[in-house]
Tab-separated table of C-alpha atoms and ligand atoms in Angstrom:
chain	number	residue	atom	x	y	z
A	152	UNK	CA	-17.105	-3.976	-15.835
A	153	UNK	CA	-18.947	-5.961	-12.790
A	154	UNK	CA	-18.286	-9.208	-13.285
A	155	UNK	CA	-19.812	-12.505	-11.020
A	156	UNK	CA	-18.358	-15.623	-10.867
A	157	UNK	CA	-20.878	-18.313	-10.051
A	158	UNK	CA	-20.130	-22.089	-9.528
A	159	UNK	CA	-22.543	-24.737	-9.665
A	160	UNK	CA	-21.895	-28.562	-8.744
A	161	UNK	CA	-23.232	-31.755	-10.005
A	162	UNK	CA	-26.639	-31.945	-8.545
A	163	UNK	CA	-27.707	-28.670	-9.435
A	164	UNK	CA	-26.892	-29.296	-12.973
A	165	UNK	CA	-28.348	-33.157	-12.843
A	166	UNK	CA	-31.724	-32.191	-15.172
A	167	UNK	CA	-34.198	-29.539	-16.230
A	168	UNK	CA	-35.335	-29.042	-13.129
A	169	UNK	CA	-32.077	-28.365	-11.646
A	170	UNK	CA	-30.695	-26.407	-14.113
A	171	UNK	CA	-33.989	-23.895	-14.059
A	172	UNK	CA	-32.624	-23.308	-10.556
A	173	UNK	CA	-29.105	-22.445	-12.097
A	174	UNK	CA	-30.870	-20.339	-14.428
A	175	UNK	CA	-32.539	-18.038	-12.062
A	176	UNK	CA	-29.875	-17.777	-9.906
A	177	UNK	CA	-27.910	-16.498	-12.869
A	178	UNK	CA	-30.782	-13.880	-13.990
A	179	UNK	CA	-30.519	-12.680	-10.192
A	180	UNK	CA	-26.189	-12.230	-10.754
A	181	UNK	CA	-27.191	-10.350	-13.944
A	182	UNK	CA	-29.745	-7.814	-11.831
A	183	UNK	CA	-26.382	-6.362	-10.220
A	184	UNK	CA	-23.624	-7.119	-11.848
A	185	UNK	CA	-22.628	-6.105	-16.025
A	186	UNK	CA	-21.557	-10.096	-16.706
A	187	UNK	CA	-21.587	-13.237	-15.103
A	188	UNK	CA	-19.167	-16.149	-15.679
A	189	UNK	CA	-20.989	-19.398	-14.952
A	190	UNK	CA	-18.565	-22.838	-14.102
A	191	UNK	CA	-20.055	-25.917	-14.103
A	192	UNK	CA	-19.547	-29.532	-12.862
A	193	UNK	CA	-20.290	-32.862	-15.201
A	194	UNK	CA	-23.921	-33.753	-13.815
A	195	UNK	CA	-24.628	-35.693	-10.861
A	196	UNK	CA	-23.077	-39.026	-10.938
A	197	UNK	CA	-21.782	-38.492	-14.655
A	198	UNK	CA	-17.882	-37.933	-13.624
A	199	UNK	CA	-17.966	-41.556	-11.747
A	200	UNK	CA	-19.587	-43.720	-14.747
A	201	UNK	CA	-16.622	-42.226	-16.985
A	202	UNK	CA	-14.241	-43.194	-14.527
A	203	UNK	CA	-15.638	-46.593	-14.341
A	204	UNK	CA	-15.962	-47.235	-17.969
A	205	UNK	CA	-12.361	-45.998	-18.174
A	206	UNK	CA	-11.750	-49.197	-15.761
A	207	UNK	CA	-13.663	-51.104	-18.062
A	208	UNK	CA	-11.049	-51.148	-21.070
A	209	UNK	CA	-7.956	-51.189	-18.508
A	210	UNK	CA	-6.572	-52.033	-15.559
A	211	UNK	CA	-4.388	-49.019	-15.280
A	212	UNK	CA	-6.028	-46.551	-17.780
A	213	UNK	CA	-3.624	-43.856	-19.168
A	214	UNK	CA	-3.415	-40.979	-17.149
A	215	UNK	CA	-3.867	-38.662	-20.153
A	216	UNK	CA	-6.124	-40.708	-21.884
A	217	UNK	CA	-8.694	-41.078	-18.692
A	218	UNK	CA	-8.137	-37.093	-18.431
A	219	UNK	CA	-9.479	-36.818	-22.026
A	220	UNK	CA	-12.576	-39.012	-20.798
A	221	UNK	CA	-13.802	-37.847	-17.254
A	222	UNK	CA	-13.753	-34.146	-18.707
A	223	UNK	CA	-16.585	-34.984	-21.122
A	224	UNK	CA	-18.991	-34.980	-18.380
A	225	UNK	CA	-18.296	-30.887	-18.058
A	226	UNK	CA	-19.095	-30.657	-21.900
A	227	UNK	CA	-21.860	-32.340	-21.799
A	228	UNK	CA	-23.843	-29.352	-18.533
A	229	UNK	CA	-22.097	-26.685	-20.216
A	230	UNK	CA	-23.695	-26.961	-23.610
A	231	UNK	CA	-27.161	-28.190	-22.110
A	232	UNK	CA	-27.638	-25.137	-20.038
A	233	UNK	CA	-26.136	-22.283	-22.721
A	234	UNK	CA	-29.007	-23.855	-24.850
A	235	UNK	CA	-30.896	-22.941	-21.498
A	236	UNK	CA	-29.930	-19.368	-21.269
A	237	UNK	CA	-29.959	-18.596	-24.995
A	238	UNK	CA	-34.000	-19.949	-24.977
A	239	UNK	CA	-34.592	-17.634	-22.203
A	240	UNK	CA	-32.923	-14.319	-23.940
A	241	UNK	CA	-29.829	-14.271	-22.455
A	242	UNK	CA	-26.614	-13.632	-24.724
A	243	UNK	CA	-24.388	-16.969	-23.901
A	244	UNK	CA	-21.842	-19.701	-25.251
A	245	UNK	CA	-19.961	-22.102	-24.040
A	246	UNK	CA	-16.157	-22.095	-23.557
A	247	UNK	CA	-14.310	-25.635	-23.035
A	248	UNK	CA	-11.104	-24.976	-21.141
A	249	UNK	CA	-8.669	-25.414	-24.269
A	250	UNK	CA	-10.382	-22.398	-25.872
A	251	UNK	CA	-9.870	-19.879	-22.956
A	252	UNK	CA	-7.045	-21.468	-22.452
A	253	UNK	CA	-7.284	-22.538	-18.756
A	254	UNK	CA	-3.431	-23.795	-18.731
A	255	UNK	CA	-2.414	-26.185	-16.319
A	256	UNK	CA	0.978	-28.365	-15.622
A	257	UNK	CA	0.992	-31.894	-16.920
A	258	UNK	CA	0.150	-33.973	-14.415
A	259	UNK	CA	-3.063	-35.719	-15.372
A	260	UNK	CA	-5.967	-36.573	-12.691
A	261	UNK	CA	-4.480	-33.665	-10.791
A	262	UNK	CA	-3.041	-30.425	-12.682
A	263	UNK	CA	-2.079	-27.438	-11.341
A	264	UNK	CA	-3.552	-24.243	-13.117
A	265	UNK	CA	-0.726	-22.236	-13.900
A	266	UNK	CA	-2.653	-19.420	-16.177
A	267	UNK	CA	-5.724	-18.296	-17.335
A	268	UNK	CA	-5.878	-15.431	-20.428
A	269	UNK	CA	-7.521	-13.230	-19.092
A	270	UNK	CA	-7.409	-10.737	-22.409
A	271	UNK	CA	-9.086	-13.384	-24.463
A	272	UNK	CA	-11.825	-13.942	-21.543
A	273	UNK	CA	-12.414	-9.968	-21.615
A	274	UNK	CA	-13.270	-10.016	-25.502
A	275	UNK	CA	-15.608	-12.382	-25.244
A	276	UNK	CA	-17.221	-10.991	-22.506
A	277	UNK	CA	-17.757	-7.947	-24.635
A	278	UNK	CA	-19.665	-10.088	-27.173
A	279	UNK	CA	-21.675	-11.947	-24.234
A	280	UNK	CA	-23.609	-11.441	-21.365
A	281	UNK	CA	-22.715	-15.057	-19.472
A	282	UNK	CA	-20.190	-17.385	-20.386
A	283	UNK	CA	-20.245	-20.686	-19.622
A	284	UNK	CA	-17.411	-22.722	-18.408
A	285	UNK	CA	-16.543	-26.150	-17.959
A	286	UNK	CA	-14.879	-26.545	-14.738
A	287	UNK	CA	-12.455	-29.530	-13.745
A	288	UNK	CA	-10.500	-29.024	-16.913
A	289	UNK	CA	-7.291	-27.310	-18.465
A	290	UNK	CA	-4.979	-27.850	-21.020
A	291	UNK	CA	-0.878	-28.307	-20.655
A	292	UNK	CA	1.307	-26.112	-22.657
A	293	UNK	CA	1.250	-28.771	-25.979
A	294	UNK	CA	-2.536	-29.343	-25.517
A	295	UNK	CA	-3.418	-32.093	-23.760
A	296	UNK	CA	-6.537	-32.132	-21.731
A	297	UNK	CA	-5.743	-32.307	-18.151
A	298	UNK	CA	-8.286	-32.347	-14.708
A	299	UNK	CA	-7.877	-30.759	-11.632
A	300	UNK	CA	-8.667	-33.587	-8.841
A	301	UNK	CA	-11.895	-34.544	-7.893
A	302	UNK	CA	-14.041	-31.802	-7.082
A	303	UNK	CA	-11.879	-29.418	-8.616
A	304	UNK	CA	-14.752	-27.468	-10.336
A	305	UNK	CA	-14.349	-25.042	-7.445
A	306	UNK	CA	-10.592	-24.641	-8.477
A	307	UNK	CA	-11.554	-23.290	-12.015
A	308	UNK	CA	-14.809	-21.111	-10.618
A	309	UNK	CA	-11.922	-19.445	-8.405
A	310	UNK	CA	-9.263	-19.139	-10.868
A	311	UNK	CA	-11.548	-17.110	-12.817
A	312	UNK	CA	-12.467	-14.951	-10.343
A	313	UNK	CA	-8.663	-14.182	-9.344
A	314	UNK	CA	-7.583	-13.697	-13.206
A	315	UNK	CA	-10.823	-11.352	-13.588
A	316	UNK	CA	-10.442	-9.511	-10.172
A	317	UNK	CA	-14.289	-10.338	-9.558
A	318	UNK	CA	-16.076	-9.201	-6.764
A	319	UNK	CA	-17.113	-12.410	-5.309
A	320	UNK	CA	-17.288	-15.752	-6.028
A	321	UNK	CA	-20.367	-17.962	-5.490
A	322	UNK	CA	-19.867	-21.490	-4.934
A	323	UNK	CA	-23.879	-23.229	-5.278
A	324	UNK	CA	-24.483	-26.334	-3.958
A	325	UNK	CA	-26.682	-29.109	-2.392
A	326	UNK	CA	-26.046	-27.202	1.125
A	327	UNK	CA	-26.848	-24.142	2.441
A	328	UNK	CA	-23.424	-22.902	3.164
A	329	UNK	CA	-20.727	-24.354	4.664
A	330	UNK	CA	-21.747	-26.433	8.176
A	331	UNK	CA	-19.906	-26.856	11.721
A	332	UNK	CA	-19.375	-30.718	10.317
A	333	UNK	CA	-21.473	-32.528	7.668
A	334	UNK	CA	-25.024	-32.070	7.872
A	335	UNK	CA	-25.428	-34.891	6.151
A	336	UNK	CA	-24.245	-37.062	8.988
A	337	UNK	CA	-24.698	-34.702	11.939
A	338	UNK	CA	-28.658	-33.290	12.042
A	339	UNK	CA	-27.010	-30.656	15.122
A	340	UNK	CA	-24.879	-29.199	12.571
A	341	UNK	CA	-25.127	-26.030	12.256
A	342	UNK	CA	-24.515	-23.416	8.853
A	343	UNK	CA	-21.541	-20.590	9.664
A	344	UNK	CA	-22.290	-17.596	8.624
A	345	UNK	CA	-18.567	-16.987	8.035
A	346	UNK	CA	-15.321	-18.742	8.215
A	347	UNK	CA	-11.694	-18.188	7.638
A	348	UNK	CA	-9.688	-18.997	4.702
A	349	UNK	CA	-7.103	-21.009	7.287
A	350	UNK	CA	-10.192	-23.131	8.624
A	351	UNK	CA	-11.499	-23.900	5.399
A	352	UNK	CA	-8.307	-25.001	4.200
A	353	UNK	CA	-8.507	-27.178	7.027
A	354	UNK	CA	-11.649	-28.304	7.222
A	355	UNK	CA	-11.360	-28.683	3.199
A	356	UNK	CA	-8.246	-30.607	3.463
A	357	UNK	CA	-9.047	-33.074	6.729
A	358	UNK	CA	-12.528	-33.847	4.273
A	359	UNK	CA	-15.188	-31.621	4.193
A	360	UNK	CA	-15.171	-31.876	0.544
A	361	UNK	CA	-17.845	-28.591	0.387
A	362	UNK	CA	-14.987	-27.078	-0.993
A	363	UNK	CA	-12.217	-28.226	-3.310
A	364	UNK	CA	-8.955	-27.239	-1.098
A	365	UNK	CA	-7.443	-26.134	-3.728
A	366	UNK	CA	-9.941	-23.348	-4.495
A	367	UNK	CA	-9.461	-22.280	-1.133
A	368	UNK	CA	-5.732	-21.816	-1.448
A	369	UNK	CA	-6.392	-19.653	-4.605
A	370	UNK	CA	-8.925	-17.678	-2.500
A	371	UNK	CA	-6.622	-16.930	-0.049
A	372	UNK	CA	-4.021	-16.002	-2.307
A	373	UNK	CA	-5.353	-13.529	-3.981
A	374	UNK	CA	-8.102	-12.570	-1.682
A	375	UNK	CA	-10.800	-13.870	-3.598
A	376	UNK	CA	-14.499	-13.526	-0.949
A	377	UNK	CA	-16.022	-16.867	-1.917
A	378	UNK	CA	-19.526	-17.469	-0.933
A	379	UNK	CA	-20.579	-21.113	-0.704
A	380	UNK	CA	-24.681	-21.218	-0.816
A	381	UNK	CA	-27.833	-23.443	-1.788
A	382	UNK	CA	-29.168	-23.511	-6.052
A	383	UNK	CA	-32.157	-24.617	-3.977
A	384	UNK	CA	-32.697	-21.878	-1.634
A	385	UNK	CA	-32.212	-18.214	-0.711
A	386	UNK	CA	-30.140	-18.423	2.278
A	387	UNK	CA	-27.180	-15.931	1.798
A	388	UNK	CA	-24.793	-19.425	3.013
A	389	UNK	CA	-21.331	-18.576	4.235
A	390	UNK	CA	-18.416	-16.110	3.162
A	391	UNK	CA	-15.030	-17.617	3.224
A	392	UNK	CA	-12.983	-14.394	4.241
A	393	UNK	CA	-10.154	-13.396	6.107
A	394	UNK	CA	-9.761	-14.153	9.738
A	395	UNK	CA	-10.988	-11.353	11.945
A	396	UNK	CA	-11.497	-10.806	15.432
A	397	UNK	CA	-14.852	-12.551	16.043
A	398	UNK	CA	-13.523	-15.701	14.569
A	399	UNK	CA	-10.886	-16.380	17.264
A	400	UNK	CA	-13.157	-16.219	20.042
A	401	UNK	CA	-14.519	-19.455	19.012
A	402	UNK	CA	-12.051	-22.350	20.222
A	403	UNK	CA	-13.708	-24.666	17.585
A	404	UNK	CA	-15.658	-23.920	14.493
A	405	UNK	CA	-15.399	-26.918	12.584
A	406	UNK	CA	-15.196	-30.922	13.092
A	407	UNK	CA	-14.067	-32.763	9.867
A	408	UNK	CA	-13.663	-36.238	8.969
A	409	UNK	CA	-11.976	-38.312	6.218
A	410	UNK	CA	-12.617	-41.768	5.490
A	411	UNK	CA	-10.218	-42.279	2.791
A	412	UNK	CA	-7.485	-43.523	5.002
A	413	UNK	CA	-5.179	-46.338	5.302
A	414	UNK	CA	-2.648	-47.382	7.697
A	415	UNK	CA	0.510	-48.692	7.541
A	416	UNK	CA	2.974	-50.223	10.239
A	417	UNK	CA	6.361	-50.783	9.746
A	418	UNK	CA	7.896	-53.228	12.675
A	419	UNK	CA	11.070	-53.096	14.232
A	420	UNK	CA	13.282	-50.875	12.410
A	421	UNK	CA	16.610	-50.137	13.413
A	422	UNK	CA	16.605	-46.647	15.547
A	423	UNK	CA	19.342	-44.747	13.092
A	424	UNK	CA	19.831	-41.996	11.152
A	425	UNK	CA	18.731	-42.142	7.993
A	426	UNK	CA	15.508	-44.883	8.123
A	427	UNK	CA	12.809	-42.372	8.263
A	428	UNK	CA	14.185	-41.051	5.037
A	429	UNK	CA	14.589	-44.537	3.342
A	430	UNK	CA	10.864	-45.009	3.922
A	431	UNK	CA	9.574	-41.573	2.982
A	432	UNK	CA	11.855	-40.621	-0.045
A	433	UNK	CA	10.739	-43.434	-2.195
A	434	UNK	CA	6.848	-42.837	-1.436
A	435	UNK	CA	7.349	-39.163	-2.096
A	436	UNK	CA	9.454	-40.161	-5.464
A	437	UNK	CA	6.549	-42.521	-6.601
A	438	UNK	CA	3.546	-39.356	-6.259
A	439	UNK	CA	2.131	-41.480	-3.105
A	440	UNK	CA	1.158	-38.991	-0.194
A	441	UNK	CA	1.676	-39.762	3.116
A	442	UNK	CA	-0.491	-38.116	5.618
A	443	UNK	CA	0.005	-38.985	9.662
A	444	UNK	CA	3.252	-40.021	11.096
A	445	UNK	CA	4.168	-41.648	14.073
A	446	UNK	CA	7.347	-42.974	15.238
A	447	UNK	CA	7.488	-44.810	18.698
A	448	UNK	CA	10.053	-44.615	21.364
A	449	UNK	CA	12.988	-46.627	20.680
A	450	UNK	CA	13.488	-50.365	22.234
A	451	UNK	CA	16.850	-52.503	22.033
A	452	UNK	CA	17.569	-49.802	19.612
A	453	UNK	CA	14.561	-50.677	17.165
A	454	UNK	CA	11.178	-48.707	16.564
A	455	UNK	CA	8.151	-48.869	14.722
A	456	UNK	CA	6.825	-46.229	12.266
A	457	UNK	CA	3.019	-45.911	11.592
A	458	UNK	CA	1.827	-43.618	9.056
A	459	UNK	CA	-1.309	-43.234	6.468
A	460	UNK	CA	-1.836	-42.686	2.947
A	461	UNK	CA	-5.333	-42.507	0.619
A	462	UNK	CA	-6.834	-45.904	0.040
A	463	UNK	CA	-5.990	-46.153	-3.310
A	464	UNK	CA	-1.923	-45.344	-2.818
A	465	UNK	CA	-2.487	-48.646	-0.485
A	466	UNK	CA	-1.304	-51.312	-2.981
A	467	UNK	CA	1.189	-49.347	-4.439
A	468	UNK	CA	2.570	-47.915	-1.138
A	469	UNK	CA	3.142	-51.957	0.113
A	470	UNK	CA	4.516	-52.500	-2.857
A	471	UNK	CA	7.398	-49.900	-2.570
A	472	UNK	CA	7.912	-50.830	1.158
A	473	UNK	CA	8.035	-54.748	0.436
A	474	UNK	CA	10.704	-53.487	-1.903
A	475	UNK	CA	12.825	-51.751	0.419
A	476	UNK	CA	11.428	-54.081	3.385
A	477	UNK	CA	15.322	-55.425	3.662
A	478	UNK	CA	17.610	-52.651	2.793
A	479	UNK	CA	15.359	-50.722	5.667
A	480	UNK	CA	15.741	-53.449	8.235
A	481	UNK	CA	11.794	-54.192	8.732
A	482	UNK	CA	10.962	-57.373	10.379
A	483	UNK	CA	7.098	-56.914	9.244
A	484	UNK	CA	4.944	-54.682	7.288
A	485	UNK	CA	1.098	-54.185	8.797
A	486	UNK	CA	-1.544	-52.480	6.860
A	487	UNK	CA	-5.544	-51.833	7.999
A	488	UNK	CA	-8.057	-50.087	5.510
A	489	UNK	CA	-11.005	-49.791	8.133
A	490	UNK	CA	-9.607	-46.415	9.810
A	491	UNK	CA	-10.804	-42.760	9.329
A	492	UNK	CA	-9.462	-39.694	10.710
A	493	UNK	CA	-11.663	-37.352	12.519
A	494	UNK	CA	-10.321	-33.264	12.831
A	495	UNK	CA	-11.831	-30.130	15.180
A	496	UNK	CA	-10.507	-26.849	13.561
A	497	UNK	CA	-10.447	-23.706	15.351
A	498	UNK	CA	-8.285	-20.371	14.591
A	499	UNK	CA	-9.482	-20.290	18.202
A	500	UNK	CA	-7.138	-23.038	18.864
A	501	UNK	CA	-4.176	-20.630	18.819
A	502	UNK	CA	-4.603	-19.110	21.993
A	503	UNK	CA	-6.354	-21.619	24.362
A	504	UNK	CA	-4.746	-24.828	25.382
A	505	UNK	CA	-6.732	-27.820	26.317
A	506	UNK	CA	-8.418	-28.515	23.275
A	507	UNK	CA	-6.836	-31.539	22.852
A	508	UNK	CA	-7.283	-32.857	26.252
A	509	UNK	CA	-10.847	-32.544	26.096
A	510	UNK	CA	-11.470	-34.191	22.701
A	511	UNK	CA	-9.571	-37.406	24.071
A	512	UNK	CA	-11.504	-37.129	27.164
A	513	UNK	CA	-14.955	-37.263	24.821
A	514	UNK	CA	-13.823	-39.725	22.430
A	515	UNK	CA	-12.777	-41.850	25.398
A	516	UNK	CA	-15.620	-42.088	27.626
A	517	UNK	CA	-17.521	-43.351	24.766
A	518	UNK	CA	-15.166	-46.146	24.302
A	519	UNK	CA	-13.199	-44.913	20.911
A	520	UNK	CA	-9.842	-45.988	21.011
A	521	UNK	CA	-7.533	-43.671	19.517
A	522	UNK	CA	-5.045	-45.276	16.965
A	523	UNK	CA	-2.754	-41.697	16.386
A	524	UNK	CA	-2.817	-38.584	16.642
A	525	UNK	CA	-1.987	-35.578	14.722
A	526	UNK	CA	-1.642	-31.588	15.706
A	527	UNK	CA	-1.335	-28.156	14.271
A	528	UNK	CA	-1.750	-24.382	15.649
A	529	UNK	CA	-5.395	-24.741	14.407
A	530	UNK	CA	-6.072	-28.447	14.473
A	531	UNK	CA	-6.361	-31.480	15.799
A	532	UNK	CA	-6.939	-34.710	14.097
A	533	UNK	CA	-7.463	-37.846	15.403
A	534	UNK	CA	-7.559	-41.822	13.732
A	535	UNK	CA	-9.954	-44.164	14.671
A	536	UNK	CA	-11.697	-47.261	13.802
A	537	UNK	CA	-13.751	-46.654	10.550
A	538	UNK	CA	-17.276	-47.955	12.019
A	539	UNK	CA	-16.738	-45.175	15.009
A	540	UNK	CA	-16.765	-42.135	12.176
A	541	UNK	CA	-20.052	-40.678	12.649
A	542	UNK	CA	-20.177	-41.037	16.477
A	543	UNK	CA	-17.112	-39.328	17.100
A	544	UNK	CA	-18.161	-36.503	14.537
A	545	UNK	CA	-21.275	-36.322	16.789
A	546	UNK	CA	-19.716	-36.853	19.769
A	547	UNK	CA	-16.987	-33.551	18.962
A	548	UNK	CA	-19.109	-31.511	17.801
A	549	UNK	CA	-21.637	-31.412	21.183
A	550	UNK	CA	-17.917	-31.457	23.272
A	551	UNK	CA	-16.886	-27.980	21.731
A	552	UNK	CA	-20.491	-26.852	21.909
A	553	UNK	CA	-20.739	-26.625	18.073
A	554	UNK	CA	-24.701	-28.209	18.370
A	555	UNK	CA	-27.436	-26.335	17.523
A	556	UNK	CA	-29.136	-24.254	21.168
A	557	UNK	CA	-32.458	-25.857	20.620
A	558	UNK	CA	-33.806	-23.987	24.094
B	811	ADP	P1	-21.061	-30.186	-5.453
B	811	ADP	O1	-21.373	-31.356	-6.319
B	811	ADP	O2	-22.100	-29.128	-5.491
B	811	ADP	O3	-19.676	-29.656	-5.684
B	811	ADP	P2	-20.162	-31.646	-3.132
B	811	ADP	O4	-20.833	-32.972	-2.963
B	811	ADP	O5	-18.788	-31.627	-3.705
B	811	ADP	O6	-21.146	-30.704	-3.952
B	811	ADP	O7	-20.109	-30.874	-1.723
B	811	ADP	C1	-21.286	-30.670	-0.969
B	811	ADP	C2	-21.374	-31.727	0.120
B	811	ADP	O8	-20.300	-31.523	1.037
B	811	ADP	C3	-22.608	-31.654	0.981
B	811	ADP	O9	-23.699	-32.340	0.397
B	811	ADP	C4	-22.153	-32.260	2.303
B	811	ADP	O10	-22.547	-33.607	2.441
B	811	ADP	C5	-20.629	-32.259	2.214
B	811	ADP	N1	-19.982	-31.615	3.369
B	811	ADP	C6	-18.973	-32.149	4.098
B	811	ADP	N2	-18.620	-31.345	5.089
B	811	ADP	C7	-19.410	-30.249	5.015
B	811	ADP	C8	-19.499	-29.043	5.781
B	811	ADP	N3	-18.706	-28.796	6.832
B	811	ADP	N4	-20.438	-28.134	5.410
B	811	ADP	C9	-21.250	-28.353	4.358
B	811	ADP	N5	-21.199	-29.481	3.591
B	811	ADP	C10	-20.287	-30.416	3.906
B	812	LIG	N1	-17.082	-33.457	-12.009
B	812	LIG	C1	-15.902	-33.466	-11.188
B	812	LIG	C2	-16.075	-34.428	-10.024
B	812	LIG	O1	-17.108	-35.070	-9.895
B	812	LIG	C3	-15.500	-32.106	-10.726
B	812	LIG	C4	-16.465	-31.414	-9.805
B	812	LIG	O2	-17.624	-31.832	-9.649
B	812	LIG	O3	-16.067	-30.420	-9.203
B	812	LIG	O4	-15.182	-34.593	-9.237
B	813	MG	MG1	-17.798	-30.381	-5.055
């Protein structure tokens, strides 16, 4: 049995209109293959009015409850568009994740799918052509209702396709495919017609949110093709695939940035063994992730460590370090929301040196001041002042020659 996988985010499900895009595209997946599973996101804009009316009634809504609430908005495009398909002939129903099951660990606002059964999505695929799933959701073991992270309707679209051993997996979106940066903020940007599962995983997890990372993790893993393209257009968009030759000719494919950042300085600690751990094991043991690191030299045997977290760890992150501000020794505790983190990503990377030299050198003559500074084989990333975001973006992407050859 051929089956698709096709994905489709929150604006292409936002009305009619949309979703008569969705439903053409999945006539087309019918033409060629025997079934096609269709995942869905909560329509656009409907995922951030649950989480606000979840702030509404509390402060510090429960984790399992909120869960319960935010996944309504999947509900909601799933049953709208099997009406959809069933109107227009095609044999459909919609599946929540509890009645696959999708299972996933417990932790609520950000599970883990741990299996998906498979058998049970096989018989109903003999009694229907397309099923239609809510993404963003699972269930835990003893049936809670759990979601994946934001975004994470790409996670379930490629679950599926690994549990089914499907062909390919289509991710449809606003875009055409996935861009050298943004093409929301950069008009030179220009659509890949390929990229590798290592620079997606970058470029997914430094912020090009095109993809849930997530998804791209399970795509690697089980060598899932995933094809990111427009419910608007034609364009055959980009194939996330594994790295071949071709790719590592190009130094840098990829600029991403992240504006969810804040930083936090720690003054004057004393230079021993043992301090970076009292600062770091507590964070990790309250679920807050820390990012960039950066410990300075040592003076009169005392140093200072900088590192970042996501905005909203902020309050509880200074809350933890005024905590163990005097058993750690720290004469004063910083904190700035207005950075962002800018990243070039390059498989390229690995065999050229340089890269790094030259993205200073860029950022620099244009007067960005670089607050830290972060490195891998394929990756460079960079913090700077918030309000300088977009300008370096544009500014990194000409310097590797990523812009669009208008000649
Ligand atoms: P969906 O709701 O369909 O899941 P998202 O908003 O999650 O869509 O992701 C698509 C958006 O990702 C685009 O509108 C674009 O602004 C943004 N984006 C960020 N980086 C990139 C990139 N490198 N290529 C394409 N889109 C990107
Ligand atoms: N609806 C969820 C969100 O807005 C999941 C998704 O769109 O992928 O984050
Ligand atoms: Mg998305």
């Amino acid at each position: 049995m051929k089956i698709l996988v096709q994905k489709f985010g929150g604006t292409s499900v936002a009305d009619l209109d949309a979703m008569r895009h969705v439903l053409s595209k999945v006539q087309k997946g019918l033409v060629n293959h025997d079934k096609v599973i269709v995942v869905l996101s909560a329509r656009a804009g409907d995922t951030n009015k649950l989480l606000a009316l979840a702030q509404q009634w509390s402060d510090t809504p429960d984790k399992a409850e909120c869960d319960c609430l935010v996944s309504t908005g999947e509900q909601v495009s799933i049953a709208l568009f099997s009406m959809l398909l069933k109107d227009n002939g095609i044999s459909a129903r919609s599946l929540l994740s509890w009645q696959i099951p999708i299972q996933t660990n417990d932790d609520f606002g950000n599970a883990r799918i741990l299996d998906i059964d498979r058998d049970k999505l096989k018989s109903l695929l003999e009694s229907y052509d397309v099923l239609v799933v809510a993404g963003f959701q699972g269930m835990t073991e003893d049936g809670r209702i759990t979601t994946l992270g934001r975004g994470g309707s790409d996670t379930s679209a490629v679950a599926l396709a690994a549990a089914l051993d499907s062909c390919e997996c289509e991710i449809y979106t606003d875009v055409d495919g996935v861009y050298t940066t943004d093409p929301n903020i950069c008009s030179a940007a220009r659509k890949m017609d390929c990229v590798s599962y290592e620079e997606m995983l970058e470029l997914a997890s430094m912020g090009a949110k095109v993809l849930h990372i997530r998804s791209v993790e399970f795509a690697k893993k089980y060598k899932v093709p995933v094809r990111v393209r427009s419910t608007f257009s034609d364009d055959p968009g980009t194939l996330v695939t594994k790295e071949d030759a071709s790719m590592e000719a190009v130094l840098v494919s990829g600029i991403a940035y992240d504006k969810d950042q804040a930083r936090v300085t720690l003054r004057d600690l004393p230079d021993i063994p043992g301090t970076a751990a009292a600062v770091f094991g507590p964070l990790s043991e309250k679920g807050v992730l820390v990012d960039m690191i950066i410990q300075n030299t040592s003076q009169d045997g005392h140093t200072d460590i900088t590192f970042t977290v996501s905005r909203r760890d902020l309050t509880k992150t200074l809350e933890i370090m005024q905590g163990i501000s005097e058993k750690i020794g720290a004469s004063e505790i910083l904190h700035d929301v207005n950075v962002a983190k800018v990243s070039a990503i390059g498989v390229g990377m690995r065999n050229h040196s340089g890269v790094a030299a030259r993205a200073f050198t860029a950022l620099t003559q244009e007067g960005i001041n670089i607050l830290m500074i972060s490195t891998s084989e394929i990756k460079i990333t960079i913090l700077i002042q918030e309000k300088y975001v977009e300008l370096a973006v544009r500014i990194l992407h000409d310097t590797f020659g990523l812009d669009w050859d208008i000649a």
